[in-house]
CSV table of C-alpha atoms in Angstrom, one decimal:
chain,number,residue,atom,x,y,z
A,1,MET,CA,-43.7,-210.5,-113.2
A,2,LYS,CA,-42.6,-214.1,-112.4
A,3,GLU,CA,-41.6,-214.8,-115.9
A,4,GLN,CA,-38.8,-212.0,-115.6
A,5,ALA,CA,-37.2,-213.6,-112.6
A,6,LEU,CA,-33.6,-213.8,-112.7
A,7,SER,CA,-32.7,-217.6,-113.5
A,8,GLN,CA,-29.7,-219.4,-111.8
A,9,GLU,CA,-28.5,-220.5,-115.3
A,10,TYR,CA,-28.3,-216.8,-116.2
A,11,LEU,CA,-26.5,-215.8,-112.8
A,12,GLN,CA,-24.0,-218.3,-113.3
A,13,LYS,CA,-23.3,-217.9,-117.0
A,14,THR,CA,-22.7,-213.8,-116.5
A,15,ALA,CA,-20.5,-214.6,-113.4
A,16,ASP,CA,-18.4,-217.1,-115.5
A,17,GLN,CA,-18.3,-214.5,-118.4
A,18,ALA,CA,-16.7,-211.6,-115.9
A,19,LYS,CA,-14.5,-213.9,-114.2
A,20,ASN,CA,-12.8,-214.7,-117.7
A,21,ASP,CA,-13.1,-211.6,-119.3
A,22,GLY,CA,-9.8,-209.7,-118.8
A,23,LYS,CA,-11.1,-206.0,-118.7
A,24,LEU,CA,-13.4,-207.0,-116.1
A,25,SER,CA,-10.8,-208.8,-114.1
A,26,LEU,CA,-8.5,-205.9,-114.2
A,27,LEU,CA,-11.5,-203.5,-113.2
A,28,ARG,CA,-12.5,-205.8,-110.3
A,29,HIS,CA,-8.8,-206.2,-108.9
A,30,ALA,CA,-8.5,-202.2,-109.0
A,31,LEU,CA,-11.9,-201.7,-107.5
A,32,SER,CA,-11.3,-204.1,-104.6
A,33,ARG,CA,-8.6,-201.6,-103.0
A,34,THR,CA,-9.5,-198.1,-104.6
A,35,PRO,CA,-12.6,-195.9,-104.9
A,36,LEU,CA,-14.8,-196.5,-107.8
A,37,THR,CA,-14.8,-192.8,-109.1
A,38,ALA,CA,-10.9,-192.8,-108.6
A,39,VAL,CA,-10.6,-195.9,-110.8
A,40,ILE,CA,-12.5,-194.5,-113.5
A,41,TYR,CA,-11.5,-190.9,-113.5
A,42,ARG,CA,-10.0,-189.5,-116.7
A,43,ASN,CA,-6.8,-187.2,-116.1
A,44,GLU,CA,-7.4,-185.6,-119.3
A,45,SER,CA,-10.5,-183.8,-118.3
A,46,ARG,CA,-8.8,-181.0,-116.2
A,47,LEU,CA,-9.7,-177.3,-116.8
A,48,SER,CA,-7.8,-174.5,-117.0
A,49,PRO,CA,-7.6,-172.3,-113.6
A,50,GLU,CA,-7.6,-169.0,-115.4
A,51,HIS,CA,-11.1,-167.3,-116.4
A,52,SER,CA,-11.4,-164.2,-118.8
A,53,LEU,CA,-14.3,-162.8,-116.2
A,54,GLU,CA,-13.3,-163.1,-112.6
A,55,VAL,CA,-14.6,-161.5,-109.4
A,56,LYS,CA,-11.9,-161.5,-106.9
A,57,THR,CA,-13.6,-162.9,-103.7
A,58,MET,CA,-12.1,-163.9,-100.2
A,59,SER,CA,-11.0,-167.2,-98.6
A,60,VAL,CA,-13.5,-169.9,-98.7
A,61,CYS,CA,-15.6,-170.8,-95.5
A,62,ASP,CA,-16.2,-174.4,-94.0
A,63,GLN,CA,-19.8,-175.7,-93.4
A,64,LYS,CA,-18.1,-178.9,-91.9
A,65,ALA,CA,-20.5,-181.8,-91.0
A,66,SER,CA,-23.8,-179.8,-91.8
A,67,GLY,CA,-25.8,-179.1,-94.9
A,68,ARG,CA,-26.1,-175.4,-94.5
A,69,CYS,CA,-24.5,-174.7,-97.9
A,70,TRP,CA,-27.2,-172.3,-98.8
A,71,ILE,CA,-26.7,-170.2,-95.7
A,72,PHE,CA,-22.8,-170.4,-96.4
A,73,ALA,CA,-23.6,-169.4,-100.0
A,74,GLY,CA,-26.0,-166.5,-99.1
A,75,LEU,CA,-23.7,-165.1,-96.4
A,76,ASN,CA,-20.8,-165.4,-98.8
A,77,LEU,CA,-22.4,-163.3,-101.2
A,78,LEU,CA,-23.2,-160.4,-98.6
A,79,ARG,CA,-19.8,-160.6,-96.9
A,80,GLU,CA,-18.4,-159.5,-100.2
A,81,ILE,CA,-20.8,-156.3,-100.5
A,82,ILE,CA,-19.8,-155.7,-96.8
A,83,ALA,CA,-16.4,-156.1,-97.0
A,84,LYS,CA,-16.3,-153.8,-100.1
A,85,LYS,CA,-18.1,-151.1,-98.0
A,86,LEU,CA,-15.5,-151.3,-95.0
A,87,ASP,CA,-12.5,-151.9,-97.2
A,88,ALA,CA,-11.8,-155.0,-95.2
A,89,ALA,CA,-9.4,-157.5,-96.8
A,90,ASN,CA,-11.3,-160.3,-94.9
A,91,PHE,CA,-14.6,-160.8,-93.4
A,92,GLU,CA,-17.0,-163.6,-92.2
A,93,LEU,CA,-20.6,-163.3,-91.0
A,94,SER,CA,-21.9,-165.7,-88.6
A,95,GLN,CA,-23.6,-168.8,-90.2
A,96,ASN,CA,-24.3,-170.1,-86.9
A,97,TYR,CA,-26.8,-167.0,-86.2
A,98,LEU,CA,-29.0,-167.8,-89.2
A,99,ALA,CA,-28.8,-171.3,-88.8
A,100,LEU,CA,-30.0,-171.0,-85.2
A,101,PHE,CA,-33.3,-169.3,-86.0
A,102,ASP,CA,-33.7,-171.4,-89.4
A,103,LYS,CA,-33.8,-174.5,-87.2
A,104,VAL,CA,-36.5,-172.6,-84.8
A,105,GLU,CA,-38.6,-171.2,-87.7
A,106,LYS,CA,-38.5,-174.7,-89.5
A,107,SER,CA,-39.6,-176.5,-86.3
A,108,ASN,CA,-42.6,-174.0,-86.1
A,109,PHE,CA,-43.2,-174.3,-89.8
A,110,ALA,CA,-43.5,-178.1,-89.5
A,111,LEU,CA,-45.6,-178.1,-86.5
A,112,CYS,CA,-47.9,-175.6,-88.2
A,113,SER,CA,-48.0,-177.8,-91.2
A,114,ILE,CA,-49.1,-180.8,-89.2
A,115,LEU,CA,-51.8,-178.9,-87.4
A,116,SER,CA,-53.1,-177.5,-90.9
A,117,LEU,CA,-53.2,-181.2,-92.3
A,118,LEU,CA,-55.0,-182.3,-89.2
A,119,GLU,CA,-57.5,-179.7,-89.7
A,120,GLU,CA,-58.1,-180.9,-93.2
A,121,GLY,CA,-58.6,-184.4,-92.1
A,122,LYS,CA,-55.6,-185.9,-93.4
A,123,GLU,CA,-54.1,-189.3,-92.1
A,124,PRO,CA,-50.5,-189.7,-91.6
A,125,ASN,CA,-50.2,-192.0,-94.5
A,126,GLU,CA,-51.2,-189.7,-97.1
A,127,ARG,CA,-48.5,-188.5,-99.0
A,128,VAL,CA,-48.4,-185.1,-98.2
A,129,PHE,CA,-48.4,-186.0,-94.4
A,130,MET,CA,-45.9,-188.5,-95.1
A,131,HIS,CA,-43.5,-186.0,-96.8
A,132,VAL,CA,-43.8,-183.4,-93.9
A,133,LEU,CA,-43.1,-186.3,-91.4
A,134,THR,CA,-40.1,-187.7,-93.2
A,135,GLU,CA,-37.5,-184.9,-92.8
A,136,PRO,CA,-39.8,-182.1,-90.9
A,137,VAL,CA,-36.5,-180.0,-90.0
A,138,GLY,CA,-33.1,-180.3,-92.1
A,139,ASP,CA,-30.2,-178.4,-93.0
A,140,GLY,CA,-30.9,-177.4,-96.3
A,141,GLY,CA,-32.8,-174.5,-97.4
A,142,GLN,CA,-33.7,-172.1,-100.6
A,143,TRP,CA,-32.9,-168.8,-101.2
A,144,ASP,CA,-36.0,-167.3,-100.5
A,145,MET,CA,-35.8,-169.0,-97.1
A,146,PHE,CA,-32.5,-167.4,-96.6
A,147,VAL,CA,-33.9,-163.9,-97.5
A,148,ASN,CA,-36.7,-164.4,-94.8
A,149,LEU,CA,-34.1,-165.3,-92.1
A,150,VAL,CA,-31.9,-162.1,-92.9
A,151,THR,CA,-34.6,-159.7,-93.2
A,152,LYS,CA,-36.4,-161.0,-89.9
A,153,TYR,CA,-33.3,-161.4,-87.7
A,154,GLY,CA,-30.4,-159.3,-89.4
A,155,LEU,CA,-26.8,-160.3,-89.6
A,156,LEU,CA,-23.9,-160.7,-87.4
A,157,PRO,CA,-20.2,-160.9,-87.7
A,158,LYS,CA,-18.9,-164.2,-87.0
A,159,ALA,CA,-16.8,-162.9,-84.2
A,160,ALA,CA,-20.0,-161.9,-82.5
A,161,PHE,CA,-21.4,-165.5,-82.6
A,162,PRO,CA,-18.9,-168.1,-83.6
A,163,GLU,CA,-19.9,-171.8,-84.3
A,164,THR,CA,-20.1,-174.4,-81.8
A,165,TYR,CA,-19.6,-178.0,-82.2
A,166,GLN,CA,-23.4,-178.5,-82.8
A,167,SER,CA,-23.8,-175.9,-85.4
A,168,SER,CA,-20.9,-177.5,-87.2
A,169,ASN,CA,-22.2,-181.2,-86.7
A,170,THR,CA,-25.9,-181.2,-86.8
A,171,ARG,CA,-26.6,-184.8,-87.0
A,172,GLU,CA,-27.5,-185.7,-83.6
A,173,SER,CA,-29.7,-182.3,-82.8
A,174,ASP,CA,-31.7,-182.9,-86.4
A,175,PHE,CA,-32.3,-186.5,-84.9
A,176,LEU,CA,-33.6,-185.2,-81.9
A,177,VAL,CA,-35.8,-182.4,-83.1
A,178,ASN,CA,-37.4,-184.6,-85.8
A,179,GLU,CA,-38.3,-187.2,-83.6
A,180,ALA,CA,-39.9,-184.7,-81.3
A,181,ILE,CA,-42.0,-183.2,-84.1
A,182,ARG,CA,-43.1,-186.9,-85.0
A,183,GLY,CA,-44.0,-187.6,-81.5
A,184,PHE,CA,-45.9,-184.1,-81.5
A,185,ALA,CA,-47.8,-185.4,-84.7
A,186,ALA,CA,-48.8,-188.6,-83.0
A,187,GLN,CA,-50.1,-187.1,-80.1
A,188,ALA,CA,-52.0,-184.0,-81.9
A,189,HIS,CA,-53.4,-187.0,-84.2
A,190,LYS,CA,-55.1,-188.7,-81.1
A,191,LEU,CA,-56.2,-185.4,-79.9
A,192,PHE,CA,-57.9,-184.5,-83.2
A,193,LYS,CA,-59.4,-187.8,-83.3
A,194,SER,CA,-61.2,-187.3,-79.8
A,195,ASN,CA,-62.1,-183.5,-80.8
A,196,ARG,CA,-59.7,-182.0,-78.4
A,197,LYS,CA,-58.2,-179.6,-80.8
A,198,GLN,CA,-57.5,-176.8,-78.5
A,199,GLU,CA,-55.0,-179.4,-76.4
A,200,ALA,CA,-53.2,-180.0,-79.8
A,201,TYR,CA,-52.7,-176.2,-80.1
A,202,ARG,CA,-51.4,-176.0,-76.6
A,203,LEU,CA,-49.1,-179.0,-77.2
A,204,LYS,CA,-47.7,-177.3,-80.3
A,205,GLU,CA,-46.8,-174.2,-78.2
A,206,GLU,CA,-45.1,-176.5,-75.4
A,207,THR,CA,-43.3,-178.4,-77.9
A,208,ILE,CA,-42.0,-175.2,-80.0
A,209,ASP,CA,-40.9,-174.0,-76.5
A,210,LYS,CA,-38.8,-177.0,-75.8
A,211,ILE,CA,-37.3,-177.0,-79.3
A,212,TYR,CA,-36.2,-173.4,-79.0
A,213,LYS,CA,-34.4,-173.9,-75.6
A,214,LEU,CA,-32.9,-177.2,-77.3
A,215,PHE,CA,-31.4,-175.2,-80.2
A,216,LEU,CA,-30.2,-172.4,-77.9
A,217,SER,CA,-28.2,-175.0,-76.0
A,218,CYS,CA,-26.9,-176.6,-78.9
A,219,PHE,CA,-26.0,-173.4,-80.8
A,220,GLY,CA,-25.9,-170.6,-78.0
A,221,VAL,CA,-27.7,-167.4,-77.0
A,222,PRO,CA,-27.0,-164.9,-79.7
A,223,PRO,CA,-26.2,-161.3,-78.3
A,224,GLU,CA,-28.7,-158.4,-78.7
A,225,SER,CA,-25.9,-156.0,-79.6
A,226,PHE,CA,-22.3,-156.1,-80.6
A,227,ASP,CA,-19.3,-154.1,-81.7
A,228,LEU,CA,-18.1,-154.3,-85.2
A,229,VAL,CA,-14.4,-154.6,-84.8
A,230,TYR,CA,-12.1,-155.0,-88.2
A,231,VAL,CA,-8.8,-154.0,-90.1
A,232,ASP,CA,-9.3,-152.5,-93.2
A,233,LYS,CA,-6.8,-153.1,-96.3
A,234,LYS,CA,-4.4,-150.5,-95.2
A,235,GLY,CA,-4.0,-152.2,-91.8
A,236,GLU,CA,-5.9,-149.6,-89.9
A,237,TYR,CA,-8.1,-150.8,-86.8
A,238,HIS,CA,-11.8,-149.7,-86.8
A,239,ARG,CA,-14.8,-150.1,-84.2
A,240,GLU,CA,-18.4,-149.6,-84.5
A,241,ALA,CA,-20.0,-149.8,-81.1
A,242,ASP,CA,-23.6,-150.8,-80.0
A,243,LEU,CA,-24.7,-152.3,-83.3
A,244,THR,CA,-27.7,-154.7,-83.3
A,245,PRO,CA,-28.1,-157.4,-86.0
A,246,SER,CA,-31.0,-155.6,-87.6
A,247,SER,CA,-29.1,-152.1,-87.7
A,248,PHE,CA,-25.9,-153.7,-88.9
A,249,PHE,CA,-28.0,-155.5,-91.7
A,250,GLU,CA,-30.0,-152.4,-92.6
A,251,LYS,CA,-26.8,-150.1,-92.9
A,252,TYR,CA,-24.8,-152.3,-94.9
A,253,ILE,CA,-27.2,-154.5,-97.2
A,254,GLY,CA,-30.8,-153.5,-96.7
A,255,ALA,CA,-34.1,-155.1,-97.0
A,256,GLU,CA,-35.0,-153.4,-100.4
A,257,TYR,CA,-31.5,-154.5,-101.9
A,258,LEU,CA,-31.9,-158.1,-100.7
A,259,CYS,CA,-35.3,-158.5,-101.8
A,260,ALA,CA,-34.6,-157.5,-105.1
A,261,PHE,CA,-33.1,-160.7,-106.0
A,262,GLN,CA,-34.8,-163.2,-108.1
A,263,SER,CA,-34.4,-167.1,-108.3
A,264,LEU,CA,-34.1,-168.4,-111.9
A,265,ILE,CA,-34.5,-172.1,-112.6
A,266,ASN,CA,-33.8,-174.3,-115.6
A,267,SER,CA,-36.3,-177.0,-115.5
A,268,PRO,CA,-36.9,-178.2,-119.3
A,269,THR,CA,-39.5,-180.4,-118.2
A,270,GLU,CA,-43.0,-180.5,-119.7
A,271,ASP,CA,-44.8,-179.5,-116.4
A,272,LYS,CA,-42.8,-176.4,-116.2
A,273,PRO,CA,-43.1,-173.9,-119.1
A,274,PHE,CA,-40.4,-171.4,-119.5
A,275,PHE,CA,-41.0,-167.9,-118.3
A,276,HIS,CA,-43.5,-168.9,-115.8
A,277,ASN,CA,-43.0,-168.9,-112.1
A,278,PHE,CA,-43.5,-171.5,-109.7
A,279,THR,CA,-43.6,-172.3,-105.7
A,280,VAL,CA,-43.4,-175.2,-103.8
A,281,ASP,CA,-45.8,-176.3,-101.3
A,282,TYR,CA,-45.2,-177.1,-97.8
A,283,LEU,CA,-41.4,-175.6,-98.3
A,284,GLY,CA,-40.5,-172.7,-96.2
A,285,ASN,CA,-39.1,-171.5,-92.9
A,286,VAL,CA,-40.6,-168.3,-91.6
A,287,ILE,CA,-44.3,-168.6,-91.7
A,288,GLU,CA,-44.8,-165.0,-92.4
A,289,GLY,CA,-42.2,-164.7,-94.7
A,290,ARG,CA,-42.4,-164.6,-98.4
A,291,PRO,CA,-42.9,-168.0,-100.4
A,292,ILE,CA,-40.6,-169.9,-102.7
A,293,ASN,CA,-40.5,-167.9,-106.1
A,294,HIS,CA,-38.9,-169.6,-109.1
A,295,LEU,CA,-39.0,-168.3,-112.6
A,296,ASN,CA,-38.2,-170.8,-115.0
A,297,VAL,CA,-35.9,-170.0,-118.1
A,298,PRO,CA,-33.9,-171.5,-120.6
A,299,MET,CA,-30.4,-172.4,-119.6
A,300,ASP,CA,-28.9,-169.7,-122.2
A,301,ARG,CA,-31.1,-166.9,-120.7
A,302,MET,CA,-29.9,-168.0,-117.2
A,303,GLU,CA,-26.2,-167.9,-118.2
A,304,GLU,CA,-26.9,-164.5,-119.7
A,305,ALA,CA,-27.9,-163.1,-116.5
A,306,ILE,CA,-25.1,-164.7,-114.5
A,307,ILE,CA,-22.5,-163.1,-116.7
A,308,ALA,CA,-24.2,-159.8,-116.5
A,309,GLN,CA,-24.1,-159.9,-112.6
A,310,LEU,CA,-20.4,-161.0,-112.7
A,311,LYS,CA,-19.3,-158.3,-115.2
A,312,ASP,CA,-20.6,-155.7,-112.5
A,313,GLY,CA,-18.3,-157.5,-109.8
A,314,LEU,CA,-20.9,-159.6,-107.9
A,315,PRO,CA,-20.8,-163.4,-107.7
A,316,VAL,CA,-24.0,-165.5,-108.0
A,317,TRP,CA,-25.7,-167.7,-105.7
A,318,PHE,CA,-26.7,-171.0,-107.4
A,319,GLY,CA,-28.0,-174.5,-106.6
A,320,SER,CA,-26.9,-177.6,-108.4
A,321,ASP,CA,-26.7,-181.5,-108.2
A,322,VAL,CA,-23.0,-182.2,-107.1
A,323,SER,CA,-23.5,-186.1,-107.2
A,324,PHE,CA,-22.1,-186.4,-110.7
A,325,ASN,CA,-18.4,-186.3,-112.3
A,326,ARG,CA,-17.0,-184.4,-109.7
A,327,ASP,CA,-14.0,-185.1,-107.1
A,328,ARG,CA,-14.1,-183.4,-103.7
A,329,GLU,CA,-10.4,-183.2,-103.7
A,330,LEU,CA,-9.8,-182.3,-107.3
A,331,PRO,CA,-10.8,-178.9,-108.4
A,332,TYR,CA,-12.1,-180.0,-112.0
A,333,TRP,CA,-15.6,-180.9,-112.5
A,334,SER,CA,-16.5,-182.0,-116.1
A,335,ASP,CA,-19.0,-184.4,-117.4
A,336,GLN,CA,-15.9,-186.1,-119.3
A,337,SER,CA,-14.3,-186.7,-116.0
A,338,HIS,CA,-15.5,-190.2,-115.2
A,339,ASP,CA,-15.8,-193.0,-117.7
A,340,TYR,CA,-18.8,-194.9,-116.5
A,341,GLN,CA,-19.9,-195.8,-120.1
A,342,GLY,CA,-16.6,-197.4,-120.7
A,343,ALA,CA,-16.1,-199.2,-117.5
A,344,PHE,CA,-19.7,-200.4,-116.9
A,345,GLY,CA,-21.6,-199.7,-120.2
A,346,LEU,CA,-24.0,-197.3,-118.1
A,347,ASP,CA,-25.0,-194.0,-119.1
A,348,ILE,CA,-26.1,-192.3,-115.8
A,349,ALA,CA,-26.0,-188.6,-117.1
A,350,PHE,CA,-28.9,-189.0,-119.5
A,351,ASP,CA,-31.4,-185.9,-120.8
A,352,LYS,CA,-31.8,-183.3,-118.3
A,353,ALA,CA,-35.5,-183.4,-118.5
A,354,ASP,CA,-35.6,-187.0,-117.9
A,355,MET,CA,-33.2,-186.9,-115.0
A,356,LEU,CA,-35.6,-184.5,-113.3
A,357,ASP,CA,-38.8,-186.5,-114.5
A,358,PHE,CA,-37.3,-189.7,-113.4
A,359,ARG,CA,-35.6,-188.7,-110.1
A,360,GLY,CA,-32.1,-189.2,-111.7
A,361,SER,CA,-31.1,-185.8,-110.7
A,362,ALA,CA,-32.0,-182.8,-108.5
A,363,MET,CA,-30.5,-179.9,-106.7
A,364,ASN,CA,-28.5,-180.8,-103.5
A,365,HIS,CA,-25.9,-178.1,-103.1
A,366,ALA,CA,-25.6,-174.3,-103.1
A,367,MET,CA,-22.2,-172.4,-103.9
A,368,LEU,CA,-21.2,-169.0,-105.6
A,369,ILE,CA,-20.1,-168.5,-109.1
A,370,THR,CA,-17.2,-166.0,-109.1
A,371,GLY,CA,-16.0,-166.4,-112.6
A,372,VAL,CA,-16.7,-167.5,-116.2
A,373,ASP,CA,-14.1,-168.2,-119.0
A,374,LEU,CA,-15.6,-166.8,-122.5
A,375,LYS,CA,-14.8,-167.9,-125.7
A,376,ASP,CA,-16.4,-165.9,-128.5
A,377,ASP,CA,-18.8,-164.7,-125.9
A,378,LYS,CA,-19.7,-168.2,-124.9
A,379,PRO,CA,-19.0,-169.9,-121.7
A,380,VAL,CA,-16.3,-172.3,-121.6
A,381,SER,CA,-15.8,-173.1,-118.1
A,382,TRP,CA,-17.1,-171.6,-114.7
A,383,LYS,CA,-15.1,-170.5,-111.3
A,384,ILE,CA,-16.9,-171.8,-108.1
A,385,GLU,CA,-16.5,-170.6,-104.5
A,386,ASN,CA,-17.6,-173.7,-102.4
A,387,SER,CA,-18.1,-174.2,-98.5
A,388,TRP,CA,-16.0,-177.3,-98.1
A,389,GLY,CA,-12.9,-175.7,-96.5
A,390,ASP,CA,-9.5,-174.7,-98.2
A,391,LYS,CA,-8.2,-178.1,-98.1
A,392,ASN,CA,-10.3,-179.3,-101.0
A,393,GLY,CA,-10.2,-178.2,-104.7
A,394,ASP,CA,-8.0,-175.2,-105.4
A,395,LYS,CA,-7.9,-173.9,-101.8
A,396,GLY,CA,-11.6,-174.3,-101.9
A,397,TYR,CA,-12.6,-173.0,-105.4
A,398,TYR,CA,-13.6,-175.3,-108.2
A,399,TYR,CA,-13.5,-175.3,-112.1
A,400,MET,CA,-16.6,-176.7,-113.8
A,401,SER,CA,-16.9,-177.3,-117.6
A,402,GLU,CA,-19.8,-175.6,-119.5
A,403,SER,CA,-21.2,-179.1,-120.4
A,404,TRP,CA,-21.4,-180.3,-116.6
A,405,PHE,CA,-22.6,-176.9,-115.8
A,406,SER,CA,-25.6,-176.6,-118.3
A,407,HIS,CA,-26.5,-180.0,-117.3
A,408,PHE,CA,-26.4,-180.1,-113.4
A,409,VAL,CA,-27.0,-176.5,-112.6
A,410,TYR,CA,-30.8,-175.7,-111.8
A,411,GLN,CA,-30.9,-172.5,-110.1
A,412,ALA,CA,-29.2,-169.1,-109.9
A,413,VAL,CA,-30.1,-166.1,-108.2
A,414,VAL,CA,-29.7,-162.7,-109.7
A,415,SER,CA,-30.5,-159.1,-109.2
A,416,SER,CA,-33.8,-158.4,-110.9
A,417,ARG,CA,-32.2,-155.6,-112.9
A,418,TYR,CA,-30.6,-158.2,-115.0
A,419,LEU,CA,-34.4,-159.4,-115.9
A,420,ASN,CA,-36.1,-157.7,-119.0
A,421,GLU,CA,-39.7,-156.4,-118.4
A,422,ALA,CA,-41.5,-159.4,-119.5
A,423,GLU,CA,-39.4,-161.7,-116.9
A,424,LYS,CA,-40.3,-159.2,-114.2
A,425,LYS,CA,-43.7,-159.5,-115.1
A,426,ALA,CA,-43.9,-163.1,-115.2
A,427,ALA,CA,-41.7,-163.4,-111.7
A,428,ALA,CA,-44.6,-161.1,-110.1
A,429,ALA,CA,-47.6,-163.4,-111.5
A,430,GLU,CA,-49.3,-165.6,-109.3
A,431,PRO,CA,-46.9,-168.7,-109.3
A,432,THR,CA,-48.0,-172.4,-110.1
A,433,HIS,CA,-47.9,-174.5,-107.1
A,434,LEU,CA,-45.6,-177.5,-107.2
A,435,PRO,CA,-46.1,-180.6,-104.7
A,436,PRO,CA,-43.7,-180.6,-101.9
A,437,TRP,CA,-41.3,-183.5,-103.5
A,438,ASP,CA,-41.0,-181.6,-106.9
A,439,PRO,CA,-37.1,-181.5,-107.6
A,440,MET,CA,-37.2,-177.7,-107.5
A,441,GLY,CA,-37.6,-177.8,-103.9
A,442,THR,CA,-34.9,-180.7,-103.1
A,443,LEU,CA,-32.2,-178.2,-101.8
A,444,ALA,CA,-34.3,-177.8,-98.9
């Protein structure tokens, strides 16, 4: 490799060229006082806010300084169903409630994973063990993890269990719990080495007890029962007394209904044949819950299912990579919105399969699809409900071009009634196991 070292001659020659290049000088001046993406933004990339097919949804929510997008998106979907049954003009479910138990369940999942690896004789420098220790408990999650939480713990209105500072600002509690889990791993490793396995298992129970109390302190102690109080669209006051989270969930959603949703992914890589299903090892929260299940389909098939659900008046939970060609403040997301090529000669949005294989792109954010603009029955753009508050985008909503959508959307969750019989059979088959670091697991 030494013959490929950067020479001083090359470095100086290139710097001199940049200094004397008028275009690069102008670019350099602009970048000295302005964000890079603002300098190379193409204003002509704006999209129409009007969509031919749209599900009218409520005001956006705000996940604040947390990575709970998947919980917010899931609850935003369920609140639309509940609000319709209540005829309520506005309604919000407690994100804090699910986040509390997600943290506790993930902690238990991580501790049990560590014990399992130690039972197999694994060392902390092996890749799977390293992966588990990298971020044992994070804010992210997957659709099936959302289903596991709701079916086990139920739902609460936000008024019954509101946000705390810690639930909206999770960096410090995440740091604390992850260090505690790594400390447990170090102690348990020593105990296994000295043939004191039972002590390691007792240490696990002591550790989860402390972690649970940590999160009860940070997020609060949820109520065992509550009154559902709301005002309907006619302005009439309503109260349902003495509900529990489980009874509320079963009355207005139900486990059978929620469990009938299927995760579809679009991963056009050689290792994932279309119309096969996949799971991701060491990814989950509720140990006894259902595992991750992704049915891989072509993008046009995914879009057909999404549009079918929108036509029936129901938004669609989806996962994408929001690292590219978007502005948090502006509502228009298009793969033509930023001129990376013209400014720097860099093509950073290359082939979708290659981006997945070579770590150029992966899922990192979940939102709701609430509309699509169709031209000759083909999508032109999509309307999205985000969870970044109403001060961004168009009162919190965003518009995505079809080319951006097809390139950076990797997952959509639809009711199984929009799948054909062959797809249902494929989704029910024994899944292929993917390694924990696969891009189809990165949303969590």
